[in-house]
CSV table of C-alpha atoms in Angstrom, one decimal:
chain,number,residue,atom,x,y,z
A,1,MET,CA,-47.2,-15.1,13.9
A,2,ASN,CA,-46.8,-12.0,11.7
A,3,LEU,CA,-43.4,-10.4,12.1
A,4,PRO,CA,-43.1,-6.6,11.6
A,5,HIS,CA,-41.5,-5.3,8.5
A,6,PHE,CA,-37.7,-5.5,8.7
A,7,PRO,CA,-36.5,-1.9,8.3
A,8,ASN,CA,-34.7,-1.3,5.0
A,9,PRO,CA,-31.6,1.0,4.8
A,10,GLU,CA,-33.4,3.9,3.2
A,11,GLU,CA,-36.2,4.0,5.8
A,12,THR,CA,-33.7,3.7,8.6
A,13,TYR,CA,-31.3,6.3,7.2
A,14,GLN,CA,-34.2,8.8,6.7
A,15,GLU,CA,-35.4,8.3,10.2
A,16,LEU,CA,-32.0,8.7,11.7
A,17,ASP,CA,-30.7,11.4,9.3
A,18,TRP,CA,-30.6,14.1,12.1
A,19,LEU,CA,-28.4,11.9,14.3
A,20,LEU,CA,-26.2,10.5,11.5
A,21,ARG,CA,-25.3,14.1,10.6
A,22,GLU,CA,-24.3,14.8,14.2
A,23,ILE,CA,-22.3,11.6,14.5
A,24,TYR,CA,-20.5,12.5,11.3
A,25,TYR,CA,-19.6,15.9,12.7
A,26,ALA,CA,-18.7,14.5,16.1
A,27,LEU,CA,-16.2,12.0,14.6
A,28,GLU,CA,-14.8,14.6,12.2
A,29,TRP,CA,-14.3,16.9,15.2
A,30,GLY,CA,-12.7,14.1,17.2
A,31,ALA,CA,-10.3,13.2,14.3
A,32,MET,CA,-9.3,16.8,13.9
A,33,LYS,CA,-8.7,17.4,17.6
A,34,SER,CA,-6.8,14.1,18.0
A,35,LYS,CA,-4.6,15.0,15.1
A,36,GLU,CA,-3.9,18.4,16.7
A,37,ILE,CA,-2.6,16.7,19.8
A,38,VAL,CA,-0.2,14.5,17.9
A,39,ASP,CA,1.0,17.4,15.7
A,40,ALA,CA,1.3,20.0,18.5
A,41,ASP,CA,3.6,17.9,20.6
A,42,ASP,CA,5.3,16.1,17.7
A,43,LEU,CA,4.3,12.8,19.1
A,44,GLU,CA,4.8,9.4,17.4
A,45,PHE,CA,1.5,8.4,16.0
A,46,ASP,CA,-0.2,5.5,17.8
A,47,GLY,CA,-3.4,4.4,16.1
A,48,THR,CA,-4.9,2.9,19.2
A,49,ILE,CA,-4.4,6.0,21.3
A,50,TRP,CA,-5.5,8.2,18.4
A,51,ALA,CA,-8.7,6.3,17.9
A,52,GLY,CA,-9.5,6.4,21.6
A,53,ASN,CA,-9.0,10.2,21.5
A,54,VAL,CA,-11.3,10.4,18.5
A,55,ARG,CA,-14.0,8.5,20.4
A,56,ALA,CA,-13.5,10.7,23.5
A,57,TYR,CA,-13.9,13.9,21.6
A,58,ALA,CA,-16.8,12.6,19.6
A,59,LYS,CA,-18.6,11.4,22.8
A,60,ASN,CA,-18.0,14.8,24.4
A,61,TYR,CA,-19.4,16.6,21.3
A,62,LEU,CA,-22.6,14.5,21.4
A,63,GLN,CA,-23.1,14.8,25.1
A,64,LYS,CA,-23.0,18.6,24.8
A,65,LYS,CA,-25.8,18.5,22.3
A,66,GLU,CA,-28.2,17.1,24.9
A,67,PHE,CA,-30.6,15.4,22.5
A,68,ALA,CA,-33.9,14.6,24.2
A,69,ASP,CA,-34.3,10.9,23.5
A,70,LEU,CA,-30.6,10.0,23.1
A,71,LYS,CA,-28.9,8.1,25.9
A,72,MET,CA,-25.2,7.3,26.0
A,73,GLU,CA,-24.1,4.2,27.7
A,74,HIS,CA,-20.8,4.2,29.6
A,75,ILE,CA,-18.3,2.0,27.8
A,76,ASN,CA,-14.7,1.5,28.8
A,77,ASN,CA,-12.0,3.2,26.6
A,78,ALA,CA,-14.4,6.0,25.5
A,79,GLY,CA,-16.6,3.5,23.6
A,80,LEU,CA,-19.6,4.9,21.8
A,81,TRP,CA,-22.9,3.2,22.5
A,82,LEU,CA,-26.0,5.3,21.8
A,83,GLN,CA,-29.6,4.3,22.7
A,84,LEU,CA,-32.8,5.7,21.2
A,85,PRO,CA,-36.3,4.4,21.9
A,86,ASN,CA,-36.2,2.3,18.6
A,87,TYR,CA,-32.5,1.9,18.0
A,88,GLY,CA,-29.3,0.8,19.6
A,89,ILE,CA,-26.2,2.2,17.9
A,90,ARG,CA,-22.6,1.2,18.5
A,91,ILE,CA,-19.8,3.1,16.8
A,92,TRP,CA,-16.7,1.1,15.8
A,93,LYS,CA,-13.4,1.9,13.9
A,94,ALA,CA,-12.6,-0.4,11.0
A,95,ASN,CA,-10.4,-0.5,7.9
A,96,ASP,CA,-13.3,-0.9,5.5
A,97,GLN,CA,-17.1,-0.9,5.6
A,98,ASN,CA,-17.4,-4.3,7.4
A,99,PRO,CA,-17.7,-4.5,11.1
A,100,PRO,CA,-14.5,-6.1,12.5
A,101,ALA,CA,-14.7,-9.7,13.7
A,102,SER,CA,-14.0,-10.0,17.4
A,103,LYS,CA,-13.4,-12.6,20.1
A,104,SER,CA,-15.5,-10.3,22.4
A,105,ASP,CA,-18.6,-12.2,23.5
A,106,PRO,CA,-20.6,-8.9,24.2
A,107,ARG,CA,-19.7,-7.6,20.7
A,108,GLN,CA,-20.7,-10.9,19.1
A,109,ALA,CA,-23.9,-10.9,21.1
A,110,TYR,CA,-24.8,-7.4,20.0
A,111,CYS,CA,-24.5,-8.5,16.3
A,112,GLN,CA,-27.0,-11.3,16.7
A,113,GLN,CA,-30.1,-10.0,14.9
A,114,LEU,CA,-31.5,-12.8,12.8
A,115,LEU,CA,-35.1,-11.7,13.2
A,116,PHE,CA,-36.7,-8.3,13.9
A,117,THR,CA,-39.7,-8.6,16.1
A,118,GLY,CA,-40.3,-4.9,16.6
A,119,VAL,CA,-40.2,-5.4,20.3
A,120,ASP,CA,-36.6,-4.7,20.9
A,121,PRO,CA,-34.7,-1.7,19.4
A,122,LEU,CA,-33.1,-2.4,16.1
A,123,LYS,CA,-29.3,-2.9,16.6
A,124,LEU,CA,-27.1,-0.8,14.3
A,125,ILE,CA,-23.4,-0.2,13.9
A,126,ILE,CA,-21.7,2.8,12.5
A,127,ILE,CA,-18.3,2.0,11.1
A,128,TRP,CA,-15.8,4.8,10.6
A,129,ASN,CA,-12.4,4.9,8.9
A,130,SER,CA,-9.6,7.5,8.5
A,131,ASP,CA,-7.3,8.2,5.6
A,132,LYS,CA,-3.5,8.1,5.6
A,133,LEU,CA,-3.4,11.7,7.1
A,134,HIS,CA,-5.6,10.6,10.0
A,135,ASN,CA,-8.7,12.6,8.8
A,136,LEU,CA,-12.1,11.1,8.9
A,137,SER,CA,-12.7,9.5,5.5
A,138,ARG,CA,-15.9,7.4,5.4
A,139,LEU,CA,-18.7,6.2,7.5
A,140,TRP,CA,-21.2,3.3,7.0
A,141,LEU,CA,-24.5,2.4,8.7
A,142,VAL,CA,-24.6,-1.3,9.2
A,143,CYS,CA,-27.6,-3.5,10.3
A,144,PRO,CA,-25.8,-6.6,11.7
A,145,LYS,CA,-27.3,-10.1,11.2
A,146,TYR,CA,-24.8,-12.5,12.8
A,147,ALA,CA,-21.2,-12.5,14.2
A,148,ASP,CA,-18.6,-15.0,15.4
A,149,GLU,CA,-14.8,-14.8,15.9
A,150,GLU,CA,-14.2,-14.9,12.2
A,151,SER,CA,-16.7,-12.6,10.6
A,152,VAL,CA,-19.7,-10.4,10.9
A,153,GLU,CA,-22.6,-10.8,8.5
A,154,ALA,CA,-25.0,-7.8,7.8
A,155,HIS,CA,-28.6,-7.5,6.6
A,156,TRP,CA,-27.5,-4.4,4.8
A,157,ILE,CA,-24.7,-1.7,4.7
A,158,MET,CA,-25.3,1.9,3.6
A,159,GLU,CA,-22.7,4.7,3.3
A,160,ILE,CA,-23.3,7.7,5.5
A,161,LYS,CA,-22.6,10.7,3.3
A,162,ASN,CA,-20.6,13.7,4.5
A,163,PRO,CA,-23.3,16.2,5.4
A,164,GLY,CA,-21.1,19.1,4.4
A,165,LEU,CA,-21.0,17.7,0.8
A,166,SER,CA,-24.6,16.8,0.6
A,167,SER,CA,-26.8,18.5,-1.9
A,168,SER,CA,-29.4,18.9,0.9
A,169,ALA,CA,-26.9,20.8,3.1
A,170,PRO,CA,-28.2,24.2,4.1
A,171,PRO,CA,-26.7,27.2,2.4
A,172,PRO,CA,-23.9,29.0,4.2
A,173,PRO,CA,-25.2,31.7,6.6
A,174,ASN,CA,-25.2,35.3,5.5
A,175,ASP,CA,-24.7,34.3,1.8
A,176,PRO,CA,-23.7,37.6,0.2
A,177,GLY,CA,-25.4,36.6,-3.1
A,178,GLU,CA,-24.0,38.4,-6.2
A,179,LEU,CA,-21.3,40.9,-5.4
A,180,PRO,CA,-21.6,44.3,-7.2
A,181,ILE,CA,-18.8,44.7,-9.6
A,182,GLU,CA,-17.5,48.2,-10.0
A,183,PRO,CA,-15.9,49.1,-13.3
A,184,LYS,CA,-12.3,50.2,-13.2
A,185,GLN,CA,-11.5,53.9,-13.3
A,186,GLU,CA,-10.4,53.5,-17.0
A,187,ASP,CA,-13.7,52.0,-17.9
A,188,LYS,CA,-15.6,54.8,-16.2
A,189,LYS,CA,-13.6,57.4,-18.2
A,190,LYS,CA,-14.5,55.6,-21.4
A,191,GLU,CA,-18.2,55.5,-20.5
A,192,ASN,CA,-18.2,59.2,-19.8
A,193,GLY,CA,-16.5,60.0,-23.0
């Protein structure tokens, strides 16, 4: 039996680039809006509530985009589970690039991907973190292999670059180009003699 080629990180990233950009923007928006709530009401910071708000705002952002082949599954606590024809994507908060181990049977089952047959969608995880000021800091695209209560193994992990800092980012709209520089009045007088 010939198994299909297991997708490598570069191929997968390239195929999902359009969505990874939007997910980055969605989480960035969610972090900013959630921070505004805490700051506006001078609330004591609670990481669990804040992360839930980030997910809720990010989910709302993505739903408003109405991408043709993208489906969002309903998950409790504003969980993010995206479905494309060839991919399943779950979005989890973690403190580093590794998916957090969990006692959750559904989470462990999702991470079981020892073989890739090409029949089922490739299961992927996006891990996001925040910095000490509660801004979105980094994202990773993870292709899980196996998980239990203690750890999660991955086939590969690839950082998702900030699309705003990418060299392939489009130029700002209405770029004024070079601005004309008018000489000072004193310089004009000198020129005229």
